[in-house]
PDB file of C-alpha atoms and ligand atoms in Angstrom:
ATOM      1  CA  UNK A   1       3.593   5.709 -13.066  1.00 78.00           C
ATOM      2  CA  UNK A   2       3.415   7.524  -9.770  1.00 92.00           C
ATOM      3  CA  UNK A   3       4.793  11.073  -9.754  1.00 94.00           C
ATOM      4  CA  UNK A   4       7.603  11.934  -7.332  1.00 96.00           C
ATOM      5  CA  UNK A   5       6.160  14.453  -4.842  1.00 98.00           C
ATOM      6  CA  UNK A   6       8.051  16.636  -2.429  1.00 98.00           C
ATOM      7  CA  UNK A   7       6.068  18.308   0.369  1.00 98.00           C
ATOM      8  CA  UNK A   8       7.573  21.001   2.685  1.00 98.00           C
ATOM      9  CA  UNK A   9       6.055  20.963   6.112  1.00 98.00           C
ATOM     10  CA  UNK A  10       7.018  24.243   7.772  1.00 98.00           C
ATOM     11  CA  UNK A  11       5.342  23.246  11.062  1.00 98.00           C
ATOM     12  CA  UNK A  12       4.959  26.341  13.434  1.00 98.00           C
ATOM     13  CA  UNK A  13       7.517  28.463  11.612  1.00 98.00           C
ATOM     14  CA  UNK A  14       7.436  31.452   9.279  1.00 98.00           C
ATOM     15  CA  UNK A  15       6.451  35.106   9.287  1.00 98.00           C
ATOM     16  CA  UNK A  16       4.945  37.439   6.657  1.00 98.00           C
ATOM     17  CA  UNK A  17       8.394  38.655   5.767  1.00 98.00           C
ATOM     18  CA  UNK A  18      10.213  35.343   5.722  1.00 98.00           C
ATOM     19  CA  UNK A  19       7.483  33.603   3.662  1.00 98.00           C
ATOM     20  CA  UNK A  20       7.779  36.339   1.064  1.00 98.00           C
ATOM     21  CA  UNK A  21      11.554  35.710   0.795  1.00 97.00           C
ATOM     22  CA  UNK A  22      11.052  32.017   0.704  1.00 98.00           C
ATOM     23  CA  UNK A  23       8.547  32.097  -2.203  1.00 97.00           C
ATOM     24  CA  UNK A  24      10.619  34.561  -4.066  1.00 96.00           C
ATOM     25  CA  UNK A  25      13.717  32.408  -3.823  1.00 96.00           C
ATOM     26  CA  UNK A  26      11.863  29.255  -4.719  1.00 95.00           C
ATOM     27  CA  UNK A  27      10.264  31.065  -7.700  1.00 94.00           C
ATOM     28  CA  UNK A  28      13.643  32.139  -8.888  1.00 93.00           C
ATOM     29  CA  UNK A  29      15.007  28.632  -8.480  1.00 93.00           C
ATOM     30  CA  UNK A  30      12.088  27.020 -10.326  1.00 91.00           C
ATOM     31  CA  UNK A  31      12.141  29.603 -13.176  1.00 86.00           C
ATOM     32  CA  UNK A  32      14.837  27.673 -15.141  1.00 81.00           C
ATOM     33  CA  UNK A  33      12.576  24.593 -15.041  1.00 82.00           C
ATOM     34  CA  UNK A  34      12.195  21.641 -12.881  1.00 87.00           C
ATOM     35  CA  UNK A  35      12.544  17.832 -13.523  1.00 87.00           C
ATOM     36  CA  UNK A  36       9.317  16.620 -15.244  1.00 88.00           C
ATOM     37  CA  UNK A  37       6.874  14.173 -13.651  1.00 87.00           C
ATOM     38  CA  UNK A  38       7.266  15.815 -10.226  1.00 94.00           C
ATOM     39  CA  UNK A  39       5.002  17.695  -7.906  1.00 95.00           C
ATOM     40  CA  UNK A  40       6.044  20.202  -5.222  1.00 97.00           C
ATOM     41  CA  UNK A  41       3.922  21.382  -2.274  1.00 98.00           C
ATOM     42  CA  UNK A  42       4.402  23.803   0.624  1.00 98.00           C
ATOM     43  CA  UNK A  43       2.408  23.536   3.834  1.00 98.00           C
ATOM     44  CA  UNK A  44       2.683  26.844   5.776  1.00 98.00           C
ATOM     45  CA  UNK A  45       0.818  27.413   9.149  1.00 98.00           C
ATOM     46  CA  UNK A  46      -2.929  28.247   8.677  1.00 98.00           C
ATOM     47  CA  UNK A  47      -2.661  32.005   9.123  1.00 98.00           C
ATOM     48  CA  UNK A  48      -0.238  32.253   6.165  1.00 98.00           C
ATOM     49  CA  UNK A  49      -2.204  30.163   3.679  1.00 98.00           C
ATOM     50  CA  UNK A  50      -3.880  33.115   2.085  1.00 98.00           C
ATOM     51  CA  UNK A  51      -0.624  35.048   1.806  1.00 98.00           C
ATOM     52  CA  UNK A  52       1.220  32.039   0.265  1.00 98.00           C
ATOM     53  CA  UNK A  53      -1.601  31.390  -2.091  1.00 97.00           C
ATOM     54  CA  UNK A  54      -1.425  34.968  -3.354  1.00 97.00           C
ATOM     55  CA  UNK A  55       2.415  34.872  -3.600  1.00 97.00           C
ATOM     56  CA  UNK A  56       2.260  31.592  -5.529  1.00 96.00           C
ATOM     57  CA  UNK A  57      -0.147  33.187  -8.003  1.00 95.00           C
ATOM     58  CA  UNK A  58       1.837  36.471  -8.272  1.00 94.00           C
ATOM     59  CA  UNK A  59       5.009  34.498  -9.129  1.00 93.00           C
ATOM     60  CA  UNK A  60       3.081  32.231 -11.552  1.00 89.00           C
ATOM     61  CA  UNK A  61       4.561  29.221  -9.666  1.00 89.00           C
ATOM     62  CA  UNK A  62       2.697  26.531 -11.630  1.00 86.00           C
ATOM     63  CA  UNK A  63       5.051  23.985 -10.148  1.00 88.00           C
ATOM     64  CA  UNK A  64       4.173  24.655  -6.523  1.00 95.00           C
ATOM     65  CA  UNK A  65       1.009  23.538  -4.799  1.00 96.00           C
ATOM     66  CA  UNK A  66      -0.389  24.624  -1.450  1.00 98.00           C
ATOM     67  CA  UNK A  67      -1.082  22.387   1.523  1.00 98.00           C
ATOM     68  CA  UNK A  68      -2.177  22.572   5.130  1.00 98.00           C
ATOM     69  CA  UNK A  69      -0.681  20.789   8.125  1.00 98.00           C
ATOM     70  CA  UNK A  70      -3.950  19.535   9.683  1.00 98.00           C
ATOM     71  CA  UNK A  71      -7.713  19.666   9.286  1.00 98.00           C
ATOM     72  CA  UNK A  72     -10.649  19.008  11.626  1.00 98.00           C
ATOM     73  CA  UNK A  73     -12.363  15.656  11.736  1.00 98.00           C
ATOM     74  CA  UNK A  74     -15.689  17.581  11.708  1.00 98.00           C
ATOM     75  CA  UNK A  75     -17.402  19.258   8.863  1.00 97.00           C
ATOM     76  CA  UNK A  76     -18.313  22.529  10.756  1.00 97.00           C
ATOM     77  CA  UNK A  77     -19.812  23.732  13.981  1.00 98.00           C
ATOM     78  CA  UNK A  78     -18.868  24.412  17.561  1.00 98.00           C
ATOM     79  CA  UNK A  79     -15.157  23.283  17.443  1.00 98.00           C
ATOM     80  CA  UNK A  80     -13.239  26.316  18.719  1.00 98.00           C
ATOM     81  CA  UNK A  81      -9.776  26.667  17.276  1.00 97.00           C
ATOM     82  CA  UNK A  82     -10.278  23.993  14.569  1.00 97.00           C
ATOM     83  CA  UNK A  83     -10.115  24.483  10.820  1.00 98.00           C
ATOM     84  CA  UNK A  84     -12.479  22.614   8.481  1.00 98.00           C
ATOM     85  CA  UNK A  85     -11.197  20.945   5.210  1.00 98.00           C
ATOM     86  CA  UNK A  86     -13.683  22.986   3.099  1.00 98.00           C
ATOM     87  CA  UNK A  87     -12.065  26.137   4.500  1.00 98.00           C
ATOM     88  CA  UNK A  88      -8.612  24.963   3.418  1.00 98.00           C
ATOM     89  CA  UNK A  89      -9.985  24.063   0.007  1.00 98.00           C
ATOM     90  CA  UNK A  90     -11.306  27.663  -0.262  1.00 98.00           C
ATOM     91  CA  UNK A  91      -7.919  29.151   0.715  1.00 98.00           C
ATOM     92  CA  UNK A  92      -6.360  27.222  -2.242  1.00 97.00           C
ATOM     93  CA  UNK A  93      -4.990  24.081  -0.654  1.00 98.00           C
ATOM     94  CA  UNK A  94      -4.867  20.858  -2.644  1.00 98.00           C
ATOM     95  CA  UNK A  95      -3.141  18.773   0.029  1.00 98.00           C
ATOM     96  CA  UNK A  96      -3.563  18.336   3.848  1.00 98.00           C
ATOM     97  CA  UNK A  97      -1.204  16.480   6.114  1.00 98.00           C
ATOM     98  CA  UNK A  98      -3.253  14.291   8.724  1.00 98.00           C
ATOM     99  CA  UNK A  99      -1.892  12.191  11.599  1.00 98.00           C
ATOM    100  CA  UNK A 100       1.514  13.740  11.808  1.00 98.00           C
ATOM    101  CA  UNK A 101       3.336  12.078  14.712  1.00 97.00           C
ATOM    102  CA  UNK A 102       3.497  15.474  16.521  1.00 97.00           C
ATOM    103  CA  UNK A 103      -0.326  15.551  16.433  1.00 97.00           C
ATOM    104  CA  UNK A 104      -0.628  11.930  17.453  1.00 97.00           C
ATOM    105  CA  UNK A 105       1.709  12.397  20.382  1.00 95.00           C
ATOM    106  CA  UNK A 106       0.924  15.899  21.560  1.00 96.00           C
ATOM    107  CA  UNK A 107      -2.829  15.907  20.742  1.00 96.00           C
ATOM    108  CA  UNK A 108      -3.625  12.302  21.375  1.00 96.00           C
ATOM    109  CA  UNK A 109      -4.947  11.728  17.878  1.00 97.00           C
ATOM    110  CA  UNK A 110      -5.887   8.124  17.331  1.00 97.00           C
ATOM    111  CA  UNK A 111      -5.997   6.180  14.063  1.00 98.00           C
ATOM    112  CA  UNK A 112      -9.736   6.701  14.053  1.00 97.00           C
ATOM    113  CA  UNK A 113      -9.447  10.458  14.335  1.00 98.00           C
ATOM    114  CA  UNK A 114      -6.793  10.494  11.585  1.00 98.00           C
ATOM    115  CA  UNK A 115      -9.085   8.434   9.260  1.00 98.00           C
ATOM    116  CA  UNK A 116     -12.009  10.774   9.999  1.00 98.00           C
ATOM    117  CA  UNK A 117      -9.816  13.747   9.139  1.00 98.00           C
ATOM    118  CA  UNK A 118      -8.724  12.022   5.900  1.00 98.00           C
ATOM    119  CA  UNK A 119     -12.315  11.498   4.906  1.00 98.00           C
ATOM    120  CA  UNK A 120     -13.076  15.216   5.514  1.00 98.00           C
ATOM    121  CA  UNK A 121     -10.175  16.125   3.295  1.00 98.00           C
ATOM    122  CA  UNK A 122     -11.239  13.754   0.500  1.00 98.00           C
ATOM    123  CA  UNK A 123     -14.843  15.061   0.721  1.00 98.00           C
ATOM    124  CA  UNK A 124     -13.552  18.603   0.276  1.00 98.00           C
ATOM    125  CA  UNK A 125     -11.739  17.533  -2.872  1.00 98.00           C
ATOM    126  CA  UNK A 126      -8.153  17.598  -1.666  1.00 98.00           C
ATOM    127  CA  UNK A 127      -5.453  14.924  -1.083  1.00 98.00           C
ATOM    128  CA  UNK A 128      -4.837  13.761   2.457  1.00 98.00           C
ATOM    129  CA  UNK A 129      -1.192  12.938   3.304  1.00 98.00           C
ATOM    130  CA  UNK A 130      -1.674  10.332   5.975  1.00 98.00           C
ATOM    131  CA  UNK A 131       1.391   9.974   8.278  1.00 98.00           C
ATOM    132  CA  UNK A 132       2.393   6.686   9.863  1.00 98.00           C
ATOM    133  CA  UNK A 133       5.547   5.637  11.664  1.00 98.00           C
ATOM    134  CA  UNK A 134       6.986   3.767  14.623  1.00 97.00           C
ATOM    135  CA  UNK A 135       8.780   5.201  17.672  1.00 96.00           C
ATOM    136  CA  UNK A 136      12.377   4.312  18.563  1.00 95.00           C
ATOM    137  CA  UNK A 137      11.168   1.945  21.320  1.00 96.00           C
ATOM    138  CA  UNK A 138       8.842   0.177  18.918  1.00 97.00           C
ATOM    139  CA  UNK A 139      11.657  -0.300  16.369  1.00 96.00           C
ATOM    140  CA  UNK A 140      14.159  -1.459  19.062  1.00 95.00           C
ATOM    141  CA  UNK A 141      11.760  -4.032  20.367  1.00 97.00           C
ATOM    142  CA  UNK A 142      11.281  -5.410  16.827  1.00 97.00           C
ATOM    143  CA  UNK A 143       7.678  -4.104  16.420  1.00 97.00           C
ATOM    144  CA  UNK A 144       8.152  -1.490  13.702  1.00 97.00           C
ATOM    145  CA  UNK A 145       6.307  -3.351  10.946  1.00 97.00           C
ATOM    146  CA  UNK A 146       3.536  -4.449  13.300  1.00 98.00           C
ATOM    147  CA  UNK A 147       2.918  -0.858  14.414  1.00 98.00           C
ATOM    148  CA  UNK A 148       3.049   0.701  10.934  1.00 98.00           C
ATOM    149  CA  UNK A 149       0.864  -2.016   9.408  1.00 98.00           C
ATOM    150  CA  UNK A 150      -1.630  -1.515  12.265  1.00 98.00           C
ATOM    151  CA  UNK A 151      -1.806   2.226  11.445  1.00 98.00           C
ATOM    152  CA  UNK A 152      -2.221   1.570   7.757  1.00 98.00           C
ATOM    153  CA  UNK A 153      -4.826  -1.191   8.318  1.00 97.00           C
ATOM    154  CA  UNK A 154      -7.153   1.324  10.243  1.00 97.00           C
ATOM    155  CA  UNK A 155      -6.915   3.666   7.214  1.00 97.00           C
ATOM    156  CA  UNK A 156      -7.740   0.858   4.827  1.00 96.00           C
ATOM    157  CA  UNK A 157     -10.666  -0.221   7.055  1.00 96.00           C
ATOM    158  CA  UNK A 158     -12.235   3.287   6.962  1.00 97.00           C
ATOM    159  CA  UNK A 159     -11.171   4.672   3.610  1.00 96.00           C
ATOM    160  CA  UNK A 160     -11.445   1.506   1.466  1.00 95.00           C
ATOM    161  CA  UNK A 161     -10.984   2.321  -2.212  1.00 94.00           C
ATOM    162  CA  UNK A 162     -10.708   6.007  -1.522  1.00 96.00           C
ATOM    163  CA  UNK A 163      -7.233   5.365  -0.314  1.00 96.00           C
ATOM    164  CA  UNK A 164      -6.345   5.475  -4.044  1.00 95.00           C
ATOM    165  CA  UNK A 165      -6.712   9.270  -3.806  1.00 96.00           C
ATOM    166  CA  UNK A 166      -4.530   9.650  -0.688  1.00 97.00           C
ATOM    167  CA  UNK A 167      -0.814   9.777  -0.099  1.00 98.00           C
ATOM    168  CA  UNK A 168       0.872   7.924   2.771  1.00 98.00           C
ATOM    169  CA  UNK A 169       3.894   9.269   4.457  1.00 98.00           C
ATOM    170  CA  UNK A 170       6.154   6.892   6.311  1.00 98.00           C
ATOM    171  CA  UNK A 171       7.783   8.900   9.003  1.00 97.00           C
ATOM    172  CA  UNK A 172       9.707   6.948  11.619  1.00 97.00           C
ATOM    173  CA  UNK A 173       9.191   9.035  14.735  1.00 95.00           C
ATOM    174  CA  UNK A 174      12.904   8.609  15.718  1.00 95.00           C
ATOM    175  CA  UNK A 175      13.946  10.172  12.517  1.00 93.00           C
ATOM    176  CA  UNK A 176      11.824  13.344  12.690  1.00 92.00           C
ATOM    177  CA  UNK A 177      13.825  16.484  13.457  1.00 87.00           C
ATOM    178  CA  UNK A 178      16.628  14.436  14.962  1.00 88.00           C
ATOM    179  CA  UNK A 179      19.026  14.340  12.014  1.00 84.00           C
ATOM    180  CA  UNK A 180      18.893  10.487  12.241  1.00 87.00           C
ATOM    181  CA  UNK A 181      17.590   9.641   8.774  1.00 85.00           C
ATOM    182  CA  UNK A 182      16.391   6.181   8.148  1.00 87.00           C
ATOM    183  CA  UNK A 183      18.889   4.470   5.760  1.00 94.00           C
ATOM    184  CA  UNK A 184      17.494   4.383   2.229  1.00 96.00           C
ATOM    185  CA  UNK A 185      17.244   0.566   2.615  1.00 96.00           C
ATOM    186  CA  UNK A 186      15.393   0.683   5.940  1.00 96.00           C
ATOM    187  CA  UNK A 187      12.914   3.176   4.470  1.00 97.00           C
ATOM    188  CA  UNK A 188      12.529   1.079   1.223  1.00 98.00           C
ATOM    189  CA  UNK A 189      11.882  -2.027   3.264  1.00 98.00           C
ATOM    190  CA  UNK A 190       9.059  -0.340   5.198  1.00 98.00           C
ATOM    191  CA  UNK A 191       7.590   1.224   2.109  1.00 98.00           C
ATOM    192  CA  UNK A 192       7.626  -2.217   0.383  1.00 97.00           C
ATOM    193  CA  UNK A 193       5.837  -3.698   3.402  1.00 98.00           C
ATOM    194  CA  UNK A 194       3.090  -0.961   3.161  1.00 98.00           C
ATOM    195  CA  UNK A 195       2.865  -1.402  -0.619  1.00 97.00           C
ATOM    196  CA  UNK A 196       2.305  -5.199  -0.129  1.00 97.00           C
ATOM    197  CA  UNK A 197      -0.223  -4.550   2.538  1.00 97.00           C
ATOM    198  CA  UNK A 198      -2.149  -2.357   0.176  1.00 97.00           C
ATOM    199  CA  UNK A 199      -1.737  -4.873  -2.616  1.00 96.00           C
ATOM    200  CA  UNK A 200      -3.394  -7.529  -0.456  1.00 95.00           C
ATOM    201  CA  UNK A 201      -6.338  -5.192  -0.093  1.00 95.00           C
ATOM    202  CA  UNK A 202      -6.558  -4.003  -3.670  1.00 94.00           C
ATOM    203  CA  UNK A 203      -3.777  -4.097  -6.359  1.00 93.00           C
ATOM    204  CA  UNK A 204      -5.096  -1.028  -8.205  1.00 91.00           C
ATOM    205  CA  UNK A 205      -5.136   1.041  -5.039  1.00 92.00           C
ATOM    206  CA  UNK A 206      -1.633  -0.105  -4.150  1.00 94.00           C
ATOM    207  CA  UNK A 207      -0.352   1.005  -7.612  1.00 91.00           C
ATOM    208  CA  UNK A 208      -1.864   4.463  -7.268  1.00 91.00           C
ATOM    209  CA  UNK A 209      -0.945   5.392  -3.708  1.00 96.00           C
ATOM    210  CA  UNK A 210       2.202   7.447  -3.509  1.00 97.00           C
ATOM    211  CA  UNK A 211       4.249   6.578  -0.407  1.00 98.00           C
ATOM    212  CA  UNK A 212       6.570   9.340   0.753  1.00 98.00           C
ATOM    213  CA  UNK A 213       9.319   9.121   3.240  1.00 97.00           C
ATOM    214  CA  UNK A 214       9.662  11.717   6.022  1.00 97.00           C
ATOM    215  CA  UNK A 215      12.302  12.134   8.725  1.00 96.00           C
ATOM    216  CA  UNK A 216      15.457  14.319   8.396  1.00 94.00           C
ATOM    217  CA  UNK A 217      15.308  14.381   4.552  1.00 96.00           C
ATOM    218  CA  UNK A 218      18.126  16.723   3.451  1.00 96.00           C
ATOM    219  CA  UNK A 219      19.674  17.583   0.117  1.00 97.00           C
ATOM    220  CA  UNK A 220      22.481  15.152   0.712  1.00 95.00           C
ATOM    221  CA  UNK A 221      20.250  12.093   1.367  1.00 96.00           C
ATOM    222  CA  UNK A 222      17.362  12.770  -0.868  1.00 97.00           C
ATOM    223  CA  UNK A 223      18.928  11.375  -4.047  1.00 97.00           C
ATOM    224  CA  UNK A 224      19.475   7.912  -2.458  1.00 97.00           C
ATOM    225  CA  UNK A 225      16.046   7.895  -0.833  1.00 97.00           C
ATOM    226  CA  UNK A 226      14.181   8.937  -3.976  1.00 97.00           C
ATOM    227  CA  UNK A 227      16.016   6.355  -6.068  1.00 96.00           C
ATOM    228  CA  UNK A 228      14.347   3.528  -4.121  1.00 97.00           C
ATOM    229  CA  UNK A 229      11.548   1.814  -6.092  1.00 95.00           C
ATOM    230  CA  UNK A 230       8.837   2.272  -3.390  1.00 96.00           C
ATOM    231  CA  UNK A 231       9.774   5.709  -2.278  1.00 97.00           C
ATOM    232  CA  UNK A 232       7.670   8.227  -4.172  1.00 98.00           C
ATOM    233  CA  UNK A 233       9.010  11.410  -2.696  1.00 98.00           C
ATOM    234  CA  UNK A 234       9.469  13.150   0.627  1.00 98.00           C
ATOM    235  CA  UNK A 235       7.682  14.946   3.454  1.00 98.00           C
ATOM    236  CA  UNK A 236      10.395  17.448   4.544  1.00 98.00           C
ATOM    237  CA  UNK A 237      10.271  19.357   7.770  1.00 97.00           C
ATOM    238  CA  UNK A 238      13.368  21.289   8.922  1.00 96.00           C
ATOM    239  CA  UNK A 239      15.175  21.346   5.550  1.00 97.00           C
ATOM    240  CA  UNK A 240      12.053  22.814   3.892  1.00 98.00           C
ATOM    241  CA  UNK A 241      12.457  26.051   5.870  1.00 98.00           C
ATOM    242  CA  UNK A 242      15.519  26.899   3.843  1.00 98.00           C
ATOM    243  CA  UNK A 243      14.353  27.607   0.266  1.00 97.00           C
ATOM    244  CA  UNK A 244      17.673  26.578  -1.240  1.00 97.00           C
ATOM    245  CA  UNK A 245      17.619  23.250   0.604  1.00 98.00           C
ATOM    246  CA  UNK A 246      13.949  22.737  -0.450  1.00 98.00           C
ATOM    247  CA  UNK A 247      14.896  23.477  -4.077  1.00 96.00           C
ATOM    248  CA  UNK A 248      17.839  21.048  -3.894  1.00 96.00           C
ATOM    249  CA  UNK A 249      15.598  18.232  -2.526  1.00 97.00           C
ATOM    250  CA  UNK A 250      12.971  19.016  -5.190  1.00 96.00           C
ATOM    251  CA  UNK A 251      15.739  18.531  -7.823  1.00 94.00           C
ATOM    252  CA  UNK A 252      17.201  15.482  -6.200  1.00 92.00           C
TER     253      UNK A 252
HETATM  254  P1  PGA B 301      12.094  16.715   9.706  1.00 66.00           P
HETATM  255  O1  PGA B 301      10.567  16.593   9.773  1.00 66.00           O
HETATM  256  O2  PGA B 301      12.347  16.694   8.127  1.00 66.00           O
HETATM  257  O3  PGA B 301      12.506  18.003  10.311  1.00 66.00           O
HETATM  258  O4  PGA B 301      12.633  15.563  10.258  1.00 66.00           O
HETATM  259  C1  PGA B 301       9.742  15.832   8.952  1.00 66.00           C
HETATM  260  C2  PGA B 301       8.238  15.907   9.323  1.00 66.00           C
HETATM  261  O5  PGA B 301       8.027  16.009  10.565  1.00 66.00           O
HETATM  262  O6  PGA B 301       7.419  15.924   8.532  1.00 66.00           O
END
């Protein structure tokens, strides 16, 4: 049985003061207990990882894991501005998002780069959250499945059985930050396609890999999305900035 996982991706938001309030509010909300069989993760920007790790410890937030929004495809060396997976592990991270569409689009990250990053994250002992998803044009021209399966195929090719230790996040680009959530059925259909593709590769891997949905997940659509058989949780951007909304999605 795959656990339901909710990951909050703060993107380039937060401050020392607001992070403190966020963790305090979430700690208070989680105090009275959370649904069992679930995992919750928050991914702040790099400079705040240490602060958030300390706050999570101070509040004894056993329910909340720490994640990062990206990692370098390289192990160490002359890569100005980049952050190595081993450094993230040292800061207390257990999860790292790789291949987010914002990185693919604004930083020209290819599937090969994304797979190299995922390998670094695995080698450092953390779980990569590998993002895939089609643009509006690709969906409108009937190519959504082809595009997403192509992205997944590259990861399968490189990661092979190690994919069992990864999460995949299906994030249709047209749904990210737009308020246009994919209907639960559209999301489920794509998750099913991804699961079948993984099954063709290796049935055991397919059973293990959690496939999260991302793109305008909110408290009022999370219940329906998470009820779908192939949706194993959510990667939440905008709504994760509000601790009450994040809590509501975690409880959905
Ligand atoms: P959103 O972002 O929830 O704001 O649409 C999701 C994401 O980019 O991971």
